[in-house]
Short mmCIF file of C-alpha atoms in Angstrom, two decimals:
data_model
loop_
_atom_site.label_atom_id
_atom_site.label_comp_id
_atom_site.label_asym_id
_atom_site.label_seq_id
_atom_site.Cartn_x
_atom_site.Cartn_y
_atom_site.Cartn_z
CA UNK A 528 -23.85 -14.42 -4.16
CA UNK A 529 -20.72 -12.27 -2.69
CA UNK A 530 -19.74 -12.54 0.43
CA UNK A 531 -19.85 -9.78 2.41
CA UNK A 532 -16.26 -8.31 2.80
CA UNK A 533 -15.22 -6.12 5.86
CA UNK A 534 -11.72 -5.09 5.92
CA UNK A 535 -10.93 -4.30 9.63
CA UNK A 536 -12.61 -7.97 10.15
CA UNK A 537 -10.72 -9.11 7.09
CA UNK A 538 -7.46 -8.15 9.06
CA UNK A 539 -8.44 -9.01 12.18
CA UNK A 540 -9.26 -12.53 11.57
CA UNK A 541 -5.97 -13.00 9.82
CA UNK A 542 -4.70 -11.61 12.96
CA UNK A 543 -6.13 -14.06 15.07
CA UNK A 544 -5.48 -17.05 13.52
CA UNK A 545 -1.79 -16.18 13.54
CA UNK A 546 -1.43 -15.52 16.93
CA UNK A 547 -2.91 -18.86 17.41
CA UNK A 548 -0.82 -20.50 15.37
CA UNK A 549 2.41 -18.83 16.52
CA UNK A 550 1.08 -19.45 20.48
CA UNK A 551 1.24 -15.88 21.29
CA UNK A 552 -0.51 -14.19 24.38
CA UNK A 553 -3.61 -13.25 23.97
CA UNK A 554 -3.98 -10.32 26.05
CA UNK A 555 -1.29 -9.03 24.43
CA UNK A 556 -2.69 -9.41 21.63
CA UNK A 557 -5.85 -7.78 22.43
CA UNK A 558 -3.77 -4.95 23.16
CA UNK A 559 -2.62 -4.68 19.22
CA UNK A 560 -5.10 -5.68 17.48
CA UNK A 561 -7.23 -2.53 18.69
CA UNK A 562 -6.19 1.26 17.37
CA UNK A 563 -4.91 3.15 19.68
CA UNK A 564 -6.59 6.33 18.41
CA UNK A 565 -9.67 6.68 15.61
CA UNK A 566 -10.04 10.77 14.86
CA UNK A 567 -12.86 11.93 12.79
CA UNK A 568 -12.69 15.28 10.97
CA UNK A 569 -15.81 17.62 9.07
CA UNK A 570 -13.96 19.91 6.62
CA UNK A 571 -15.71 22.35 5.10
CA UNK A 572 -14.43 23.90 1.86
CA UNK A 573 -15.41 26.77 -0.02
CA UNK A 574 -15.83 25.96 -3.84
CA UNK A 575 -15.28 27.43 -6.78
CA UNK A 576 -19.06 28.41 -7.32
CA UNK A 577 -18.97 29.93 -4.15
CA UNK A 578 -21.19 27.19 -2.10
CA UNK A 579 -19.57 25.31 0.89
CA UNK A 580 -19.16 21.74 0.71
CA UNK A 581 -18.46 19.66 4.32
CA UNK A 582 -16.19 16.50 3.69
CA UNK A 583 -15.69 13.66 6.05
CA UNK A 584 -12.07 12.75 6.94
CA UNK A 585 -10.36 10.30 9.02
CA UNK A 586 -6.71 9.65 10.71
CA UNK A 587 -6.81 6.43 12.60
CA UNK A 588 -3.00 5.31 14.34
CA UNK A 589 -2.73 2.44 15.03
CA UNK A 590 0.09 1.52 17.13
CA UNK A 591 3.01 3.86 17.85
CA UNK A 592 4.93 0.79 19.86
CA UNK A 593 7.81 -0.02 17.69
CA UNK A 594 8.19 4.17 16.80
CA UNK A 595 6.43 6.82 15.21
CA UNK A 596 2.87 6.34 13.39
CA UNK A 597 3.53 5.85 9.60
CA UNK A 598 1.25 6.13 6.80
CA UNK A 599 -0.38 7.48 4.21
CA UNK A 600 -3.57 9.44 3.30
CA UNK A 601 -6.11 8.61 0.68
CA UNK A 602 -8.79 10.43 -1.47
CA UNK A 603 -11.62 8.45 -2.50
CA UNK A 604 -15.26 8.48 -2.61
CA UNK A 605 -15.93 4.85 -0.67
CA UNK A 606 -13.19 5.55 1.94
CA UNK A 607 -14.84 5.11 5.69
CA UNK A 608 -13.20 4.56 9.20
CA UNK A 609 -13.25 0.69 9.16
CA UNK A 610 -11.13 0.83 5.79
CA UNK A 611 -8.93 3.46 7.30
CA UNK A 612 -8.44 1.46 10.48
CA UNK A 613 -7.95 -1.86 8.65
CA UNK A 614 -5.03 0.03 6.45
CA UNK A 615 -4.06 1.48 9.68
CA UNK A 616 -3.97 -1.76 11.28
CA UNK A 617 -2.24 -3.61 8.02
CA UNK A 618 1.08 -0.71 8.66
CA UNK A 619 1.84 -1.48 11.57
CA UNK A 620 2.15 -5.09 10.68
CA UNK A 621 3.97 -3.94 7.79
CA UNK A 622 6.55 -2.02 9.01
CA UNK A 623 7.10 -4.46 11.73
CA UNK A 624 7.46 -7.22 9.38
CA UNK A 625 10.09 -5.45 7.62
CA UNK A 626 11.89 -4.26 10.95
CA UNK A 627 11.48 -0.71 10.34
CA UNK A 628 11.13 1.52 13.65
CA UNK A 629 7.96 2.96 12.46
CA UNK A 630 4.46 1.99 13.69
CA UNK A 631 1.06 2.03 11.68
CA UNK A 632 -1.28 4.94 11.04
CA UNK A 633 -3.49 5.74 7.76
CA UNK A 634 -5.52 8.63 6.68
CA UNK A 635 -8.61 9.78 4.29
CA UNK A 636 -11.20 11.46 3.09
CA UNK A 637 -14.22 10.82 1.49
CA UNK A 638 -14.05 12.38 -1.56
CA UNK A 639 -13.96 11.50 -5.53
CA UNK A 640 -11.19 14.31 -6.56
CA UNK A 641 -11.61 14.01 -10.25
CA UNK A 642 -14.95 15.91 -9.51
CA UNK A 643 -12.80 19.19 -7.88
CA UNK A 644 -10.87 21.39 -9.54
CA UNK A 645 -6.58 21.35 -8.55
CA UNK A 646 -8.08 24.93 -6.91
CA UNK A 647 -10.90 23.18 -4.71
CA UNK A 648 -8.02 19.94 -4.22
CA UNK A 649 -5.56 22.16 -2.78
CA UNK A 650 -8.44 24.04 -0.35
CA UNK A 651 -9.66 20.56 0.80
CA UNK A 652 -5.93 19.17 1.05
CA UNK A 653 -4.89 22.37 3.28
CA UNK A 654 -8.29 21.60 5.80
CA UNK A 655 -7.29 18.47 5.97
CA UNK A 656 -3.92 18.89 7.13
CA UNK A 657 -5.02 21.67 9.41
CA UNK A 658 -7.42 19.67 11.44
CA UNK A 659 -4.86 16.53 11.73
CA UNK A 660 -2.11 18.66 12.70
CA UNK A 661 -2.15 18.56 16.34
CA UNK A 662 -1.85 14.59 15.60
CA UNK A 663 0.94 14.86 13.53
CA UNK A 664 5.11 15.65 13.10
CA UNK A 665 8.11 14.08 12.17
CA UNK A 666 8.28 12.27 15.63
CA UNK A 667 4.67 12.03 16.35
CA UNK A 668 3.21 10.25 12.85
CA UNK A 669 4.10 10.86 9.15
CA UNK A 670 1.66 10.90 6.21
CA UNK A 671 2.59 9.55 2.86
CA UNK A 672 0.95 9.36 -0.71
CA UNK A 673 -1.84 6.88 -1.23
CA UNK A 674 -4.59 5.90 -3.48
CA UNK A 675 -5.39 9.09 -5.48
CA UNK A 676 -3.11 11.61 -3.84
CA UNK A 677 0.86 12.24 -4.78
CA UNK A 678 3.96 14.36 -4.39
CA UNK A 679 2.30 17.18 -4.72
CA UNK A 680 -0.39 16.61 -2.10
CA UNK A 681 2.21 15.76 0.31
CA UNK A 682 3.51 19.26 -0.45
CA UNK A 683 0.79 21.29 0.22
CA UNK A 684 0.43 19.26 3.74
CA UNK A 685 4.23 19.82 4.34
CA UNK A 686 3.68 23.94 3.54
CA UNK A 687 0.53 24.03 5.96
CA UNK A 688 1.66 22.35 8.86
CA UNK A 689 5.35 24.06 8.90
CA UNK A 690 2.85 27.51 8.32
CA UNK A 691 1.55 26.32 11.33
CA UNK A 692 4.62 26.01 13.32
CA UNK A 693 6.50 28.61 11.97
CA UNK A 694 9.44 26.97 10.42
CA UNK A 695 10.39 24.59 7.96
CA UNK A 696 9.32 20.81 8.85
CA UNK A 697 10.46 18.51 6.20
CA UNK A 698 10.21 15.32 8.22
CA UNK A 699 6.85 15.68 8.68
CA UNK A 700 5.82 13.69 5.42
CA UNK A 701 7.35 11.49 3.26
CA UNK A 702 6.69 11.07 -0.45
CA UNK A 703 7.20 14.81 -0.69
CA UNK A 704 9.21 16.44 -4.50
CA UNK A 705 13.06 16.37 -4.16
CA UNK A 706 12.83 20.22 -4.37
CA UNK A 707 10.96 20.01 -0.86
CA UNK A 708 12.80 16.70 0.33
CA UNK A 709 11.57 14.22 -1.06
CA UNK A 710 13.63 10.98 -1.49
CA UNK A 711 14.98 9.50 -4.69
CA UNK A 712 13.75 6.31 -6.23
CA UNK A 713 10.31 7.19 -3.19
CA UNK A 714 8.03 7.48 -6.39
CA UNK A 715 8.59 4.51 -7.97
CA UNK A 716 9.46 2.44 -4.86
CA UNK A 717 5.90 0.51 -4.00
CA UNK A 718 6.05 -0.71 -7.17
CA UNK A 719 9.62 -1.79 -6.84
CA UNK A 720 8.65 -3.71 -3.94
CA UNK A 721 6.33 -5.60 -5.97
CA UNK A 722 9.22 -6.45 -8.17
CA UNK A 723 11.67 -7.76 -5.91
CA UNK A 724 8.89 -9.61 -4.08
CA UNK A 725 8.26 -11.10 -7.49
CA UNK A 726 11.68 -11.98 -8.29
CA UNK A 727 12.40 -13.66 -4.81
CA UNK A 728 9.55 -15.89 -4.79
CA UNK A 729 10.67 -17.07 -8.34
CA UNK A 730 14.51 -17.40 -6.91
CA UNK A 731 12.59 -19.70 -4.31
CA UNK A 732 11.15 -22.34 -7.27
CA UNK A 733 14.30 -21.74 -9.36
CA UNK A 734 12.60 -19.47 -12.35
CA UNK A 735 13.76 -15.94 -13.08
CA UNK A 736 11.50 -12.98 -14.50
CA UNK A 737 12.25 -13.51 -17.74
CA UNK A 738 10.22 -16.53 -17.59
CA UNK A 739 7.10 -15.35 -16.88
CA UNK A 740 3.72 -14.10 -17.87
CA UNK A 741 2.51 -11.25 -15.66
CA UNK A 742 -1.31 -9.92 -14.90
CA UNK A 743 -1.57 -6.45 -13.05
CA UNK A 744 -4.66 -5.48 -11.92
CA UNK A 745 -4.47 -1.57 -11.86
CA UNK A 746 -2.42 1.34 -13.45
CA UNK A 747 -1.92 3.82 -10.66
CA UNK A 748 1.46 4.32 -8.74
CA UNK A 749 2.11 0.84 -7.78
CA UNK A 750 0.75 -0.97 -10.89
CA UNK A 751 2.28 1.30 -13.25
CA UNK A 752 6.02 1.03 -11.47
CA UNK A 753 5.58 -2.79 -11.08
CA UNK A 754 4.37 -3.02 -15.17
CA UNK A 755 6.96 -1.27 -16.37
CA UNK A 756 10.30 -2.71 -14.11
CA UNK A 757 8.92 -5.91 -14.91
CA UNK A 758 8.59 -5.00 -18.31
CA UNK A 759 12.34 -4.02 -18.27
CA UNK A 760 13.51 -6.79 -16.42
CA UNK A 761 12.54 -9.32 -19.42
CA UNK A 762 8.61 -10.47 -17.93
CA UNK A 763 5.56 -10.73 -20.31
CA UNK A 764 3.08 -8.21 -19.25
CA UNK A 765 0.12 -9.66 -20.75
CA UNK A 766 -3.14 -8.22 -19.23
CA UNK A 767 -3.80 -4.63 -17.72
CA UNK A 768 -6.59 -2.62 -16.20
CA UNK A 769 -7.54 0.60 -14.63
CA UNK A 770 -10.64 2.49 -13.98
CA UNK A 771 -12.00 2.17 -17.16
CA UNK A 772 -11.24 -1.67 -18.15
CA UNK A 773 -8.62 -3.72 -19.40
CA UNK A 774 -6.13 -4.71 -22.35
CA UNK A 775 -4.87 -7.86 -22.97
CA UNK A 776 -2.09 -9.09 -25.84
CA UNK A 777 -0.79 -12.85 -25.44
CA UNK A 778 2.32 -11.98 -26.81
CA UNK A 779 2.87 -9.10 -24.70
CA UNK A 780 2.29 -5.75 -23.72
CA UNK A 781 4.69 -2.35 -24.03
CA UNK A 782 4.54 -1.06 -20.70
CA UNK A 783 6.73 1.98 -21.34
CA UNK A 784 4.47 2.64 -24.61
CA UNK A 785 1.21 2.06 -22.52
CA UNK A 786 2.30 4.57 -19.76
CA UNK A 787 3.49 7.09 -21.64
CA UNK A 788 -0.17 7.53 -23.21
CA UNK A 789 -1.85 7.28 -20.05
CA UNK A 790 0.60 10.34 -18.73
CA UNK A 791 0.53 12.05 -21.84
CA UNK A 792 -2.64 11.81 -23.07
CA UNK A 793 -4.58 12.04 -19.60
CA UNK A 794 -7.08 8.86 -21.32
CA UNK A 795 -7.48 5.52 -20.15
CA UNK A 796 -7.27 2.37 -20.98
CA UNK A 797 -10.27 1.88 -22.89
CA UNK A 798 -9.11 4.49 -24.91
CA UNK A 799 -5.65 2.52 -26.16
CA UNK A 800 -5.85 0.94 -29.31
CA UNK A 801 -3.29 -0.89 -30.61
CA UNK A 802 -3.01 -4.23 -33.02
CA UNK A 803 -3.25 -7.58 -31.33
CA UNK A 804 -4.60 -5.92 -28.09
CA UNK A 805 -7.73 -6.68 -27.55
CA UNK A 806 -10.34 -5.11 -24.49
CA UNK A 807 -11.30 -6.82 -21.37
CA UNK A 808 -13.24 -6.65 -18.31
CA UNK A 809 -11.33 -6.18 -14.74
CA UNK A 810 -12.35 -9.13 -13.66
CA UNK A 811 -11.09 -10.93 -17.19
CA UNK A 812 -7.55 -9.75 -16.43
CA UNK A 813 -7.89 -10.98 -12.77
CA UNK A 814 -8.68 -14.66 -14.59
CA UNK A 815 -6.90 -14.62 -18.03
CA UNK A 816 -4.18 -16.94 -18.26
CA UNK A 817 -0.47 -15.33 -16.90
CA UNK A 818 2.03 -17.03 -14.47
CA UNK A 819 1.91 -13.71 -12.44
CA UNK A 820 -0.93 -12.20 -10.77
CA UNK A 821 -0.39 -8.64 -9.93
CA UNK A 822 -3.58 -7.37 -7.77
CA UNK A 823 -2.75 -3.79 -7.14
CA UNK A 824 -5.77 -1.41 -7.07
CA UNK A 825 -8.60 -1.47 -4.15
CA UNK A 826 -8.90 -4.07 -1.09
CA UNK A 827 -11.48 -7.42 -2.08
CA UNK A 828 -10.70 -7.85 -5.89
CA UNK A 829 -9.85 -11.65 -5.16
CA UNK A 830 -12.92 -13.05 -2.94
CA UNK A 831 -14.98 -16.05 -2.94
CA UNK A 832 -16.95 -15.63 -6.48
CA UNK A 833 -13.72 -15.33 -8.57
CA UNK A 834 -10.85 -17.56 -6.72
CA UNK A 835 -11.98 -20.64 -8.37
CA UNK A 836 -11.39 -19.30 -11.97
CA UNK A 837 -7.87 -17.54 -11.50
CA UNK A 838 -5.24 -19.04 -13.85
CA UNK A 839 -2.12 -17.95 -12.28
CA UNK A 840 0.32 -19.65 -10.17
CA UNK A 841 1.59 -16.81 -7.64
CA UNK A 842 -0.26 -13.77 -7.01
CA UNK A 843 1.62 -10.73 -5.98
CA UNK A 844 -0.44 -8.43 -3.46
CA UNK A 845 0.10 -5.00 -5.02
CA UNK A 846 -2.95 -3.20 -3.21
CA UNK A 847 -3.73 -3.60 0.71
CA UNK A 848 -5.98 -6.48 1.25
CA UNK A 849 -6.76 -7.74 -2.17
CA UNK A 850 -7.72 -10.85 -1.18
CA UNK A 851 -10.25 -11.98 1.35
CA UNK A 852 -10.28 -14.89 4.07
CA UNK A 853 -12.56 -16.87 2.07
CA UNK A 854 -9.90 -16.69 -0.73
CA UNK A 855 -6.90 -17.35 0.64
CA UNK A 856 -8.31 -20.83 1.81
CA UNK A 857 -9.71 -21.01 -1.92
CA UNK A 858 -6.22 -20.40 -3.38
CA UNK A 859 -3.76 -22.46 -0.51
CA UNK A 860 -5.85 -25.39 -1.71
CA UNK A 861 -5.67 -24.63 -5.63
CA UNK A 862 -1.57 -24.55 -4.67
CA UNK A 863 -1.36 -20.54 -6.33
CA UNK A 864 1.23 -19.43 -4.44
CA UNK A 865 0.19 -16.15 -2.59
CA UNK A 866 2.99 -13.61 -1.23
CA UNK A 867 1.11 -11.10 1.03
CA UNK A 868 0.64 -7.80 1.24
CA UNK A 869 2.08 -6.57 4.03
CA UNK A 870 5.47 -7.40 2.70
CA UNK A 871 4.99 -7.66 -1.08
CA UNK A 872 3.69 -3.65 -1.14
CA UNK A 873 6.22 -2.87 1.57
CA UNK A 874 8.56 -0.73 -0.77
CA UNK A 875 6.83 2.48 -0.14
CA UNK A 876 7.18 2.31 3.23
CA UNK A 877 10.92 1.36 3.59
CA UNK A 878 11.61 3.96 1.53
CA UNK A 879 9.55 6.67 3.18
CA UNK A 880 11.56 5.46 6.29
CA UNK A 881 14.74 6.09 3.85
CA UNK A 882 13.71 10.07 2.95
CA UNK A 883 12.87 10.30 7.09
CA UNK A 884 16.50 9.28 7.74
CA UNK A 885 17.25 11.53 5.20
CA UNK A 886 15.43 14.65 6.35
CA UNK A 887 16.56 14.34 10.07
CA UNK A 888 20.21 14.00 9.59
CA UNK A 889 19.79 16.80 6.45
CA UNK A 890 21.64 14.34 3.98
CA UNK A 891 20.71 12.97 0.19
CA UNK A 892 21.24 9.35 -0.82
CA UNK A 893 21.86 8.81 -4.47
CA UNK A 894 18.71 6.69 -6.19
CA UNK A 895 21.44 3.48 -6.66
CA UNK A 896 21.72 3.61 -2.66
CA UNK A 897 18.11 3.67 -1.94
CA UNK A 898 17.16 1.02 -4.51
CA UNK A 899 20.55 -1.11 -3.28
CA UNK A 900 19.29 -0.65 0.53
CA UNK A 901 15.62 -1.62 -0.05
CA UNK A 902 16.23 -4.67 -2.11
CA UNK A 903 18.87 -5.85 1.23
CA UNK A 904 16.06 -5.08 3.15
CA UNK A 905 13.28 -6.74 1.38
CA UNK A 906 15.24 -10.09 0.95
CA UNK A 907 16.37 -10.23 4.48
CA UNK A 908 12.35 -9.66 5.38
CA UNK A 909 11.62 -12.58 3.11
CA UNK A 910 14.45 -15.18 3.84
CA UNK A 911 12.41 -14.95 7.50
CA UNK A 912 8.73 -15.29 5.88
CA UNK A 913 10.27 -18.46 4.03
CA UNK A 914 11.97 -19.42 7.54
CA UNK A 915 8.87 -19.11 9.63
CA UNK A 916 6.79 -20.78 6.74
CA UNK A 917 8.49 -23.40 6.79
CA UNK A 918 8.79 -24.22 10.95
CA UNK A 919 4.81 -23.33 11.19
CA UNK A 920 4.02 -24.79 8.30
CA UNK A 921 1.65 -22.26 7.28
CA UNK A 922 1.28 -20.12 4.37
CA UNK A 923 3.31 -17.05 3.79
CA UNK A 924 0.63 -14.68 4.45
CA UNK A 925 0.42 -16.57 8.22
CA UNK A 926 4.62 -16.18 8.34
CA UNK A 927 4.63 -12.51 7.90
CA UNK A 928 1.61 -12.09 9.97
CA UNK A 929 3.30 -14.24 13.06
CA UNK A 930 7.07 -12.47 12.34
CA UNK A 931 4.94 -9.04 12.62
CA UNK A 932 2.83 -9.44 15.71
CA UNK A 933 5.64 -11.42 17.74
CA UNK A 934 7.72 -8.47 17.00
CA UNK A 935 4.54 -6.28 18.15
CA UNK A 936 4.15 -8.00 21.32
CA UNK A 937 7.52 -8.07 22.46
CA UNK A 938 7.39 -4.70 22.38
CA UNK A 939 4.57 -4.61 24.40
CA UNK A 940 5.57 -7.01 26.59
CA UNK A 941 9.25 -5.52 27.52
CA UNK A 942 7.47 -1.95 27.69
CA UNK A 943 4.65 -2.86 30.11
CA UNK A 944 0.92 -1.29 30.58
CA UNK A 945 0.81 2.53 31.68
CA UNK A 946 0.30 3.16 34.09
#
């Protein structure tokens, strides 16, 4: 039977036994483990056939202690306020982790956009941003790309809100074209992440990426970067999935090959055909045999019913809570090695915090700089995860989650209760 899977609780619990374990206060802790503001929007849109449909949005922030509310916004048809305010929730840890001045925010709306047209998208992306504006700005709290939105969602939001104030407002999102802003390398950089988080956990046990087998569980932004700079950087990609299924080759998949159909075709998987591939379930390329597990499409894909049959020896945490409380305790006792998310898919946001810098002082980094900077910054973040690990003996999910919310409550602390 599966167990019933909350994320805010998910997150919260996780929270909880950290600041246990790292002896933290607690009412400080009750302090930042709430949101400090949950904002539910109606949006009605006009469609193409002329009847209007109301959607339900969200923008839920977080914590703006450590600096402005970052994150980004999401399309999908299951989104819902407790998943918003557990992603919320989950950025603020992550930027803190990281030691970005950013806090934590996330948005959505409940919506399945392969059902509108880029006409009815662009209507229900403009209401969106109009009814979150008063919330939002480059020093207030600054959306990003997410599951099912992109570059060019974060452009229509940049072109209402600075139609809105009546000038120009770059800063106000990140993940935005280079034409508008945007950042070099900001595409391709969650996936990145994943990549150096892979390679330094390897560095750690003395094996390089050439040495390994490598599972990814989903072909969007993140999956698709992390396939194919593995793929270039000598790993075995052996097992893929997206909406419609997954592929799996023993001896290897061509993730350049594999992407480039996906983009140029517009198919899916299930559609690739190829000799020596052979079809699989999602939850087969969650279990077939690889060194590397790479979970990196929705929250919950690793839980209770399928820990016990996973095959890997480190999982990677592509997505935002992948992998549930029962599971972790599942997998620290099966030895799998398990670097979290809210440092292993923490790529996106350092460099969203790169194009900000950018965009304020009006300057462009070269893509060698901003891949350069976030690989310094990424194996600083972990050389502390491995650090606190090892003086709390704890997992490195527990590390990150201490070395986030001590640097949370400090800041509470030193700043004191209004009023």
């Amino acid at each position: 039977m599966s167990e019933f899977y909350d994320p805010y609780s998910n997150v919260v619990d996780v929270m909880t036994e950290a600041m246990e374990i790292g002896g933290m206060n607690q009412y400080m802790f009750d302090i930042i483990k709430n949101p400090q503001r949950e904002t539910k929007v109606y949006l009605p849109v006009e469609m193409d056939d002329g009847r209007v449909q109301v959607f339900e949005g969200y923008r839920v922030q977080h914590s703006n202690i450590r600096g402005p509310f970052k994150g980004g916004i999401r399309f999908h048809q299951d989104c819902n306020l407790n998943e918003v305010k557990a992603l919320a929730t989950w950025m603020s840890l992550k930027c803190a982790v990281v030691n970005i001045p950013y806090g934590g925010a996330k948005g959505g709306v409940r919506v399945d956009p392969n059902t509108l047209s880029q006409r009815e998208l662009r209507k229900l992306t403009r209401r969106y941003a109009f009814a979150i504006e008063p919330l939002i700005g480059a020093d207030m709290d600054i959306p990003a790309p997410d599951v099912n939105t992109n570059s060019q969602t974060m452009a229509w939001i940049l072109d209402t809100y600075s139609m809105l104030k009546g000038k120009p407002c770059p800063g106000v999102v990140t993940g935005k074209p280079l034409e508008l802003g945007g950042s070099k390398g900001r595409n391709s950089a969650t996936g990145r992440g994943v990549a150096i988080s892979t390679k330094l956990i390897l560095e750690r046990d003395g094996k390089k990426l050439e040495d390994v087998s490598v599972a990814i569980s989903g072909m969007g932004n993140v999956g698709g970067n992390a396939a194919r700079i593995l793929f270039h950087r000598g790993s075995k990609i052996v097992a893929l999935s997206d909406v419609s299924g997954g592929i799996y080759c023993e001896n290897g998949l061509d993730a350049d090959e594999i992407s480039e159909f996906l983009e140029q075709t517009g198919k899916q998987l299930n559609d690739y055909q190829k000799e020596g591939v052979r079809h699989i379930t999602h939850e087969e390329v969650l279990t077939c045999k690889c060194d590397v597990l790479i979970p990196a499409a929705l929250e919950n894909q690793i839980n209770a019913d399928n820990a016990e049959q996973l095959q890997c020896s480190y999982i990677i945490e592509g997505a935002n809570g992948p992998t549930s409380v029962a599971a972790d305790a599942l997998l620290e006792e099966r030895g799998i090695v398990l670097v979290p998310d809210i440092f292993a898919n923490s790529g996106g946001v350092i460099v969203s915090y790169f194009e900000w810098v950018q965009n304020i002082q009006i300057l462009t980094w070269n893509r060698e700089q901003v891949n350069k900077t976030l690989e310094k910054i990424m194996s600083a973040a972990f050389i502390e995860i491995l650090e606190e690990s090892q003086q709390s003996q704890c997992s490195l999910r527990m590390a990150a989650y201490i070395i986030a919310l001590k640097r949370l409550i400090y800041a509470e602390e030193i700043k004191g209760i209004f009023p």
